[in-house]
Structures are given as C-alpha cells and as structure tokens.
Tab-separated table of N, CA, C and O in Angstrom:
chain	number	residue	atom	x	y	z
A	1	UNK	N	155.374	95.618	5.349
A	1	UNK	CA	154.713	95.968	6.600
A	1	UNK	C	153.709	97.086	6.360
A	1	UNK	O	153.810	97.803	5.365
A	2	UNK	N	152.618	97.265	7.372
A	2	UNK	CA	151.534	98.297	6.567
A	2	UNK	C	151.405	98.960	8.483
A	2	UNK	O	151.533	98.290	9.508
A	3	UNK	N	151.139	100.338	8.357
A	3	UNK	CA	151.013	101.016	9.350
A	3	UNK	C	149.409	101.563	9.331
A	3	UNK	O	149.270	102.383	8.424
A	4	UNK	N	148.682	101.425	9.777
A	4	UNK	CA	147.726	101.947	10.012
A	4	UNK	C	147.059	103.214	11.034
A	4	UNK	O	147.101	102.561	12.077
A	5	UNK	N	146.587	104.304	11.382
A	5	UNK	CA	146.549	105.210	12.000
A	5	UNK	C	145.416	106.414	11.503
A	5	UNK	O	144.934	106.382	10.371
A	6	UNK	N	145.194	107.073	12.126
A	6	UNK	CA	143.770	108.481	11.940
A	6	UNK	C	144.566	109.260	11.188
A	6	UNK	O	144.358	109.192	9.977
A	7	UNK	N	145.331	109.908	11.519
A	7	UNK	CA	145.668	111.152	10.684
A	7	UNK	C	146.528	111.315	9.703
A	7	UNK	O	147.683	111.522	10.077
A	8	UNK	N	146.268	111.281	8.134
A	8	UNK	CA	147.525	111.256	6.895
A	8	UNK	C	148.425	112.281	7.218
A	8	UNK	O	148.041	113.352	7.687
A	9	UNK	N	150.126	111.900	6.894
A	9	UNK	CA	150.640	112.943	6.764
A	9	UNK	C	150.853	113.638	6.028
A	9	UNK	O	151.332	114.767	6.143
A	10	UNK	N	150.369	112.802	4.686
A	10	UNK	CA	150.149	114.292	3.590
A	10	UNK	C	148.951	113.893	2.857
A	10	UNK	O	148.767	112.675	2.856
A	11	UNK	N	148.134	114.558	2.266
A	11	UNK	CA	146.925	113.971	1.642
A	11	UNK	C	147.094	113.811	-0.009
A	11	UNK	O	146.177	113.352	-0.691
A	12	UNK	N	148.379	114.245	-0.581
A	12	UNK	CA	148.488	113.902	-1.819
A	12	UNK	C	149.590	114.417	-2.472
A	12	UNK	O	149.633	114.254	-3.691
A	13	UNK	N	150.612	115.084	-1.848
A	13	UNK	CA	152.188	115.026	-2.176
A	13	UNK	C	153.050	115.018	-0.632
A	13	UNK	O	152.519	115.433	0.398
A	14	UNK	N	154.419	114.487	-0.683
A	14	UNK	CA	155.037	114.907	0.991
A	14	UNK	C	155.171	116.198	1.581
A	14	UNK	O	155.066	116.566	2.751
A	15	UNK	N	155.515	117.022	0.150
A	15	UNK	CA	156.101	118.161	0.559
A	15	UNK	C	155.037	119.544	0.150
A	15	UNK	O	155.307	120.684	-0.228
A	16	UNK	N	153.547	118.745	0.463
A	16	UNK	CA	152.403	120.081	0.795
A	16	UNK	C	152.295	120.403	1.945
A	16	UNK	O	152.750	119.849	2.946
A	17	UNK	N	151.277	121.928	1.784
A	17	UNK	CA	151.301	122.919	2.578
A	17	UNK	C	150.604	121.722	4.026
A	17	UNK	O	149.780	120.813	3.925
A	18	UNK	N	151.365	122.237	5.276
A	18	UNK	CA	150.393	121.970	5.890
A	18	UNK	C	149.176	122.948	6.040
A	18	UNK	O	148.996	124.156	5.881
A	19	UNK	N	148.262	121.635	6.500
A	19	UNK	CA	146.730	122.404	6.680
A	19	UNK	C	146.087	121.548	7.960
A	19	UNK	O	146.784	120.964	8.790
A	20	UNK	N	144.585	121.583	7.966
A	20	UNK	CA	143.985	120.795	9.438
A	20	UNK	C	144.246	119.102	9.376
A	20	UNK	O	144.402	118.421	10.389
A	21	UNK	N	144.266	118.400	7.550
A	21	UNK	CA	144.050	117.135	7.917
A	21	UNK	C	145.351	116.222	7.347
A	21	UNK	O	145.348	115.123	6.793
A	22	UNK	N	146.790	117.386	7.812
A	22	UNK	CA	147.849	116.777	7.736
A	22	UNK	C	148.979	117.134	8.741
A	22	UNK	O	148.967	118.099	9.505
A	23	UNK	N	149.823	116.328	8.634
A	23	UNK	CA	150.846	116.456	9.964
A	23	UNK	C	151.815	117.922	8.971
A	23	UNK	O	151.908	118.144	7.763
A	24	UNK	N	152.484	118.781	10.423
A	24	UNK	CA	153.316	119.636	10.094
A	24	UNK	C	154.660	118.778	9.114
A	24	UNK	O	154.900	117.579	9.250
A	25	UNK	N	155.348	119.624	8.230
A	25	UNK	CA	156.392	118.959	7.651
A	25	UNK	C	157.631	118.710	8.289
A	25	UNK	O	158.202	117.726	7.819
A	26	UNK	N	158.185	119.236	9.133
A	26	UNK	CA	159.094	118.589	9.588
A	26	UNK	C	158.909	117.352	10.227
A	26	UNK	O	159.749	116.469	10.056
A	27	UNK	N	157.673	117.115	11.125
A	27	UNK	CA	157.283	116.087	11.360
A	27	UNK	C	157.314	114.900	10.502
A	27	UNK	O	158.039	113.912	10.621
A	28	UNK	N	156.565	115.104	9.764
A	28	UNK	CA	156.040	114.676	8.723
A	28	UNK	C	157.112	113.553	7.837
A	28	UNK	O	156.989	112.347	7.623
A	29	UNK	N	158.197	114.542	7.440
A	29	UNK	CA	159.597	113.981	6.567
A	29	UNK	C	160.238	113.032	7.915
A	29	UNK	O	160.292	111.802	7.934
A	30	UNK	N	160.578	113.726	8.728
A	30	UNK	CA	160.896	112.705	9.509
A	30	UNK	C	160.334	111.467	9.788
A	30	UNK	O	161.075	110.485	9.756
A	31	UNK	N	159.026	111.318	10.087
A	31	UNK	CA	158.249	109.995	10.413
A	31	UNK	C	158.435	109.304	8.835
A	31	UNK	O	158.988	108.223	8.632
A	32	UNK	N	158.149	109.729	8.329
A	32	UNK	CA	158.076	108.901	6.795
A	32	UNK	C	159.546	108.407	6.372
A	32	UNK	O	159.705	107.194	6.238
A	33	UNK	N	160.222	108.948	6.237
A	33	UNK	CA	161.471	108.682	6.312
A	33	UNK	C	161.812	107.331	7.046
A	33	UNK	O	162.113	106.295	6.454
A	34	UNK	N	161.704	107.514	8.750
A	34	UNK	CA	161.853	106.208	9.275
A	34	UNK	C	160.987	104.810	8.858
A	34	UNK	O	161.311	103.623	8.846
A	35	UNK	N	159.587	105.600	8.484
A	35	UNK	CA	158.844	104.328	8.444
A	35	UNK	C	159.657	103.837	6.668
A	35	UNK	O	160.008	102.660	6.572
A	36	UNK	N	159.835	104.558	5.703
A	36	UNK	CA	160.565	103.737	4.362
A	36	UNK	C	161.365	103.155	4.841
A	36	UNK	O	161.583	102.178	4.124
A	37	UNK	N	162.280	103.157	6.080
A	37	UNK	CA	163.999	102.793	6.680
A	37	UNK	C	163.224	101.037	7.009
A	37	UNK	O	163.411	99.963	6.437
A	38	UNK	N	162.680	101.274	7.722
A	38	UNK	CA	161.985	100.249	8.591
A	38	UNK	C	161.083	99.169	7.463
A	38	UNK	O	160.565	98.089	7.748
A	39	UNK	N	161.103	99.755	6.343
A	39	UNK	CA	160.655	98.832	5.279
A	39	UNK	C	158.428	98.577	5.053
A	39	UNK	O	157.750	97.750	4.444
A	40	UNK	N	158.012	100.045	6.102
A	40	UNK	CA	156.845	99.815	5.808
A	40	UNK	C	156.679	100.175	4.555
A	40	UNK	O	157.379	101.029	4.011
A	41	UNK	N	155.407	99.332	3.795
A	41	UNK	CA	155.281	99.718	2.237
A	41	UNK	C	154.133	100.831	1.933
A	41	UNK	O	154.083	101.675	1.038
A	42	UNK	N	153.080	100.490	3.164
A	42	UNK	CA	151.759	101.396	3.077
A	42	UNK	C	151.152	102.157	4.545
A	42	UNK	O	151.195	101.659	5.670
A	43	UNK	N	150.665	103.310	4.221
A	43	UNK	CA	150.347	103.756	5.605
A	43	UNK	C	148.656	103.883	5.036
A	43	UNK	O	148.032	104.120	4.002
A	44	UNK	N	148.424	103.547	6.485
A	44	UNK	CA	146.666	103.842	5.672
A	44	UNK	C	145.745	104.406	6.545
A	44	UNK	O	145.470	103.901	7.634
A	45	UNK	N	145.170	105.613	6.040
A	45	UNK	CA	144.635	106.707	7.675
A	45	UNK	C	143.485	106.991	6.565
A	45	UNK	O	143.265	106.645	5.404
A	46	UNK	N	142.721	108.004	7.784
A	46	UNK	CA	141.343	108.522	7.403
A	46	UNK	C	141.292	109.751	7.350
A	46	UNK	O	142.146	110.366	6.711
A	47	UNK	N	140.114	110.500	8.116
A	47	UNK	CA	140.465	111.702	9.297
A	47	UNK	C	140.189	113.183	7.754
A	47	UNK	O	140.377	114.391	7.901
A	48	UNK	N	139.853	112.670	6.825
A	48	UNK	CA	140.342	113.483	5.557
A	48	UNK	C	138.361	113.561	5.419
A	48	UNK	O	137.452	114.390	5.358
A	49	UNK	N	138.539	112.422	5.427
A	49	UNK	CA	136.627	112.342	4.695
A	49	UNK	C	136.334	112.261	3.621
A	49	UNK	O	135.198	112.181	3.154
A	50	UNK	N	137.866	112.277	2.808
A	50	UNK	CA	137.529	111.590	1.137
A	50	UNK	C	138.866	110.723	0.989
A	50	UNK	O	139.791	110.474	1.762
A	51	UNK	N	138.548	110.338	-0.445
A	51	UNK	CA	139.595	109.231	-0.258
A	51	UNK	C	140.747	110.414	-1.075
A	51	UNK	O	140.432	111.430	-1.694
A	52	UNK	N	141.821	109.988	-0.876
A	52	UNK	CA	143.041	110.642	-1.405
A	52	UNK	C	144.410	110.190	-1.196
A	52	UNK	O	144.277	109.142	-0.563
A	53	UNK	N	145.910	110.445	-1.416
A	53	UNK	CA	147.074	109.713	-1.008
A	53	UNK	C	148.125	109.643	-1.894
A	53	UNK	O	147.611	109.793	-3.002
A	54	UNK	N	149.186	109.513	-2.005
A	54	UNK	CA	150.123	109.458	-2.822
A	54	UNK	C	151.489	108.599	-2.157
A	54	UNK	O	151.590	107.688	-1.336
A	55	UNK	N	152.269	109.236	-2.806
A	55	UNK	CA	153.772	107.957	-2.721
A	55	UNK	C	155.094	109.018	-2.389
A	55	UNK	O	155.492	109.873	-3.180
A	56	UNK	N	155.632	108.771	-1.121
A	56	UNK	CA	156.929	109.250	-0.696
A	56	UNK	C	157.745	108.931	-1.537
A	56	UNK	O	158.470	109.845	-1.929
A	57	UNK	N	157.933	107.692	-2.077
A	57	UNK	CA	158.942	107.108	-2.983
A	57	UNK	C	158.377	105.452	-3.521
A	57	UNK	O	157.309	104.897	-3.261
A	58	UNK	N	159.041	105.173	-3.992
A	58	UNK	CA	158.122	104.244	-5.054
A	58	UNK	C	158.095	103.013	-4.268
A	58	UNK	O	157.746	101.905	-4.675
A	59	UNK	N	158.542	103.358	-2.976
A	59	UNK	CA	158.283	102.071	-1.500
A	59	UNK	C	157.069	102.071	-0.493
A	59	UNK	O	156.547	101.161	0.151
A	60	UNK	N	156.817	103.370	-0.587
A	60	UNK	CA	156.424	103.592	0.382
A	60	UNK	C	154.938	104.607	0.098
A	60	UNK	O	155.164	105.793	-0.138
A	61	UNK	N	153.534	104.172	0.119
A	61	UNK	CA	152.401	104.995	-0.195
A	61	UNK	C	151.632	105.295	0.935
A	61	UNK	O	151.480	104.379	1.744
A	62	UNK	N	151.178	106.246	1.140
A	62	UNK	CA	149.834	106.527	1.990
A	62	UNK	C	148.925	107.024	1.570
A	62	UNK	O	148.950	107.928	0.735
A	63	UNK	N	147.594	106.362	2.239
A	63	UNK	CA	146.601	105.900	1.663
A	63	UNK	C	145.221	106.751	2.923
A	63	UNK	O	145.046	106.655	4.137
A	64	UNK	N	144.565	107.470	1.898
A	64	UNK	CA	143.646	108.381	2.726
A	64	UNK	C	142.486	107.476	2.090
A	64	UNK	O	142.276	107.218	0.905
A	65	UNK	N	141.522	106.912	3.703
A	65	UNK	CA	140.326	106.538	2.416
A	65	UNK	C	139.478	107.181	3.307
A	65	UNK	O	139.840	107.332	4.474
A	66	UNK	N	137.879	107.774	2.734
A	66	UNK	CA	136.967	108.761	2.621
A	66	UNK	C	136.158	107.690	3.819
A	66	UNK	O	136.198	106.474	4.009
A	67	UNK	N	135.445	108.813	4.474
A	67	UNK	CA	134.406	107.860	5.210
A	67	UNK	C	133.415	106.931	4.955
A	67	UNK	O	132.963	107.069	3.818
A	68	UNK	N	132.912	106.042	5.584
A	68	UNK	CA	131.913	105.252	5.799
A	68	UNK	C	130.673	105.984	6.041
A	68	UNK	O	129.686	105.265	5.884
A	69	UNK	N	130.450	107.017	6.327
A	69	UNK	CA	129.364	108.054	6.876
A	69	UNK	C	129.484	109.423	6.513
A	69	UNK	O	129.113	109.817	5.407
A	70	UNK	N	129.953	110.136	7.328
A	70	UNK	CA	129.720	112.032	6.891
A	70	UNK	C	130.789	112.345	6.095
A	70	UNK	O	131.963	112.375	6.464
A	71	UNK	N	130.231	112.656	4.633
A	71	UNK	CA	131.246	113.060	3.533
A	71	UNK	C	132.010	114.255	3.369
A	71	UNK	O	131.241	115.213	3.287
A	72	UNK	N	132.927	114.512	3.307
A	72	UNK	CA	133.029	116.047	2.863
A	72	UNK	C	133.377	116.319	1.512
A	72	UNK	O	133.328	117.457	1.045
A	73	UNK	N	133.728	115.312	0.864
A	73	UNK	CA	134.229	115.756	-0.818
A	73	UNK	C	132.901	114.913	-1.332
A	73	UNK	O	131.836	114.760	-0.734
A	74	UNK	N	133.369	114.329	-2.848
A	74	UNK	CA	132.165	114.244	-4.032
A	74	UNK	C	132.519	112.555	-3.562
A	74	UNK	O	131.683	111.949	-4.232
A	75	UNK	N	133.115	111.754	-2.967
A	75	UNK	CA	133.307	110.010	-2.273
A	75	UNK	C	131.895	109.851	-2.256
A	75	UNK	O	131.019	110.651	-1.927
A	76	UNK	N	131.819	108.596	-2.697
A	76	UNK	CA	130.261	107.986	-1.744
A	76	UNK	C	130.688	107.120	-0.478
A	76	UNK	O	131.784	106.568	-0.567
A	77	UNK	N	129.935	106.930	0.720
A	77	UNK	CA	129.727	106.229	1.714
A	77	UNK	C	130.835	105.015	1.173
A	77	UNK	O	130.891	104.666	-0.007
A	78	UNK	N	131.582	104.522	2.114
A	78	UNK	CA	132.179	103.436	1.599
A	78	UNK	C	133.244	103.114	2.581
A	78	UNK	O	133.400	103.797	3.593
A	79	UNK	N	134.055	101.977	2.268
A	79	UNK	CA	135.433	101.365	3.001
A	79	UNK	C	136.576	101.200	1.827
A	79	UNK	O	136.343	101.316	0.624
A	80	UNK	N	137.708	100.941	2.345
A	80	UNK	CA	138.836	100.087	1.927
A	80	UNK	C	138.836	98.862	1.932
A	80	UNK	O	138.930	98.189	2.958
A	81	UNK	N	138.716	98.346	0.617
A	81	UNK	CA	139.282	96.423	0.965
A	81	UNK	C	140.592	96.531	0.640
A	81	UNK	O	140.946	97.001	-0.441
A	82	UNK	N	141.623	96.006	1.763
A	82	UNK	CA	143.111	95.599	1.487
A	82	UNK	C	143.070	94.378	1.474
A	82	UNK	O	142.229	93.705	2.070
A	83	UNK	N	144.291	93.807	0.554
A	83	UNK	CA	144.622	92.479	-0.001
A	83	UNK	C	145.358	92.242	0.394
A	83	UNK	O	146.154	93.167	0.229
A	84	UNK	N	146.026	91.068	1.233
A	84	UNK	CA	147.193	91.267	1.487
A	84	UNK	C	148.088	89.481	1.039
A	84	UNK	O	147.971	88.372	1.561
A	85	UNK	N	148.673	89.829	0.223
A	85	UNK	CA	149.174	88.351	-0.773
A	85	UNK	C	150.702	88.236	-0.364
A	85	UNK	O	151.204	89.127	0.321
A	86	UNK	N	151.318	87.329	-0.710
A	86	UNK	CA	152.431	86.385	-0.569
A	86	UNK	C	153.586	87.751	-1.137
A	86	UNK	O	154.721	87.906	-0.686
A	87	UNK	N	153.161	88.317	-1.838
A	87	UNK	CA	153.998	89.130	-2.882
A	87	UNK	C	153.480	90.577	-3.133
A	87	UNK	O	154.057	91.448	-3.784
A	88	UNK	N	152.452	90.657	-2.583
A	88	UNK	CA	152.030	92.307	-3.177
A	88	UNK	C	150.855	92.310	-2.361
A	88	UNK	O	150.008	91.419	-2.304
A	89	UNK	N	150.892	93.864	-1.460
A	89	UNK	CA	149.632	94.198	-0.879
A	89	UNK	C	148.797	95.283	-2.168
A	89	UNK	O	149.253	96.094	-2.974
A	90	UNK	N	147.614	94.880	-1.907
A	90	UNK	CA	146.540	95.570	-2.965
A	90	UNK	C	145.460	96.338	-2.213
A	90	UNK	O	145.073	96.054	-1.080
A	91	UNK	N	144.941	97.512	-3.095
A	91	UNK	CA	143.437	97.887	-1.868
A	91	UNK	C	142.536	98.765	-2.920
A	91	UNK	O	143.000	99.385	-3.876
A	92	UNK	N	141.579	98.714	-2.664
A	92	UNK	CA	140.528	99.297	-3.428
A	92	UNK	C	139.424	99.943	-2.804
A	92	UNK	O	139.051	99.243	-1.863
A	93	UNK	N	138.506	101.327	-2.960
A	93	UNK	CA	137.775	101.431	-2.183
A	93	UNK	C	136.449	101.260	-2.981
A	93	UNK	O	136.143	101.620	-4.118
A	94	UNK	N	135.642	100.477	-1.845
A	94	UNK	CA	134.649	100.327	-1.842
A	94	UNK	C	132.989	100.943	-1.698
A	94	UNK	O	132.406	101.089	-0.624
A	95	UNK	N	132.477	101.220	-2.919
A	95	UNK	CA	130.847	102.346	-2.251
A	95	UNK	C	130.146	101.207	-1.891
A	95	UNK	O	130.296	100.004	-2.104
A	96	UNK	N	129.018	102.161	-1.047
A	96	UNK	CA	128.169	100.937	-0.465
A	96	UNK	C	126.821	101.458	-1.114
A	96	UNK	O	126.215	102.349	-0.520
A	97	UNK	N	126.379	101.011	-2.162
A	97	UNK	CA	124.924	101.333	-2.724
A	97	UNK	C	123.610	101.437	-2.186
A	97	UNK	O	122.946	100.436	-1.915
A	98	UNK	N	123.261	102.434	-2.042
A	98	UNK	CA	121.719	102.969	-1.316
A	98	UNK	C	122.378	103.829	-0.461
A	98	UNK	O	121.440	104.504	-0.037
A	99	UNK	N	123.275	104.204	0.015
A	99	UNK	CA	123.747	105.105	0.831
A	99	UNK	C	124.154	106.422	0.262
A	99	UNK	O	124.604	107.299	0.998
C-alpha cells in the first residue's frame, strides 16, 4: 500500500531533530509505526523542495521528492515516476531538461 501526502515525517532518519519540514517525533513514531502495522510499504510527500528520504525499517520508506519549480537545494526542476508492479513498487526522480 503507498500513502501519499505534503509533509515528510522525517527527511532522512526517524529519529531526527525536528525542524520546519518535518513532523514533531512523538507524532511522528507514532504515525509510522501504525502505517508499518497496516502494511503501507511507501510514503511519498514533498513540502522539502529537494528530493530526500529514508527507511523506518526495511518495510516501510519515505520518500521526499524535490520540486517541479522553486528549488531550495542543488535538485533540478523535476517529478517522481512510481512503478507500481505485481511484486515490487519502484520510483525514480525525474529532471526535466531546459529548466
């Protein structure tokens, strides 16, 4: 199952500091927690402006991808392509050239 939503709850370990473009940690452990229970495999948010993300446990990843428009890290302009197969979801991000 894949959850989709604006705001990561962590941008690249569970148990970092919070800051502006992540959820507080208690929050945080809790929601993730249920969503591994519930068997989602990927969460996939924005809201960061670069791409970034990591893995609660080896079930369960979230997935920061960088904007389509106003950058704030070294990302170019771009999207996420997700795959989604019989057996394994996949995703890659995409630049968009001339931009």
């Amino acid at each position: 199952s894949l959850l989709f939503q604006h705001i990561p709850y962590f941008l690249e370990h569970p148990n970092e500091d919070k800051i502006y473009f992540n959820y507080q940690l208690n929050l945080r452990q809790n929601m993730l927690t249920r969503f591994s229970e519930a068997g989602i495999s990927k969460v996939f948010c924005g809201h960061y402006h670069r791409n970034a993300g990591g893995w609660l446990n080896d079930n369960l990843e979230v997935v920061v991808t960088s904007a389509i428009g106003s950058q704030l890290g070294k990302d170019k302009n771009g999207f996420r392509m997700v795959t989604v197969g019989e057996k394994e979801i996949t995703h890659t991000y995409v630049e968009l050239q001339g931009c």
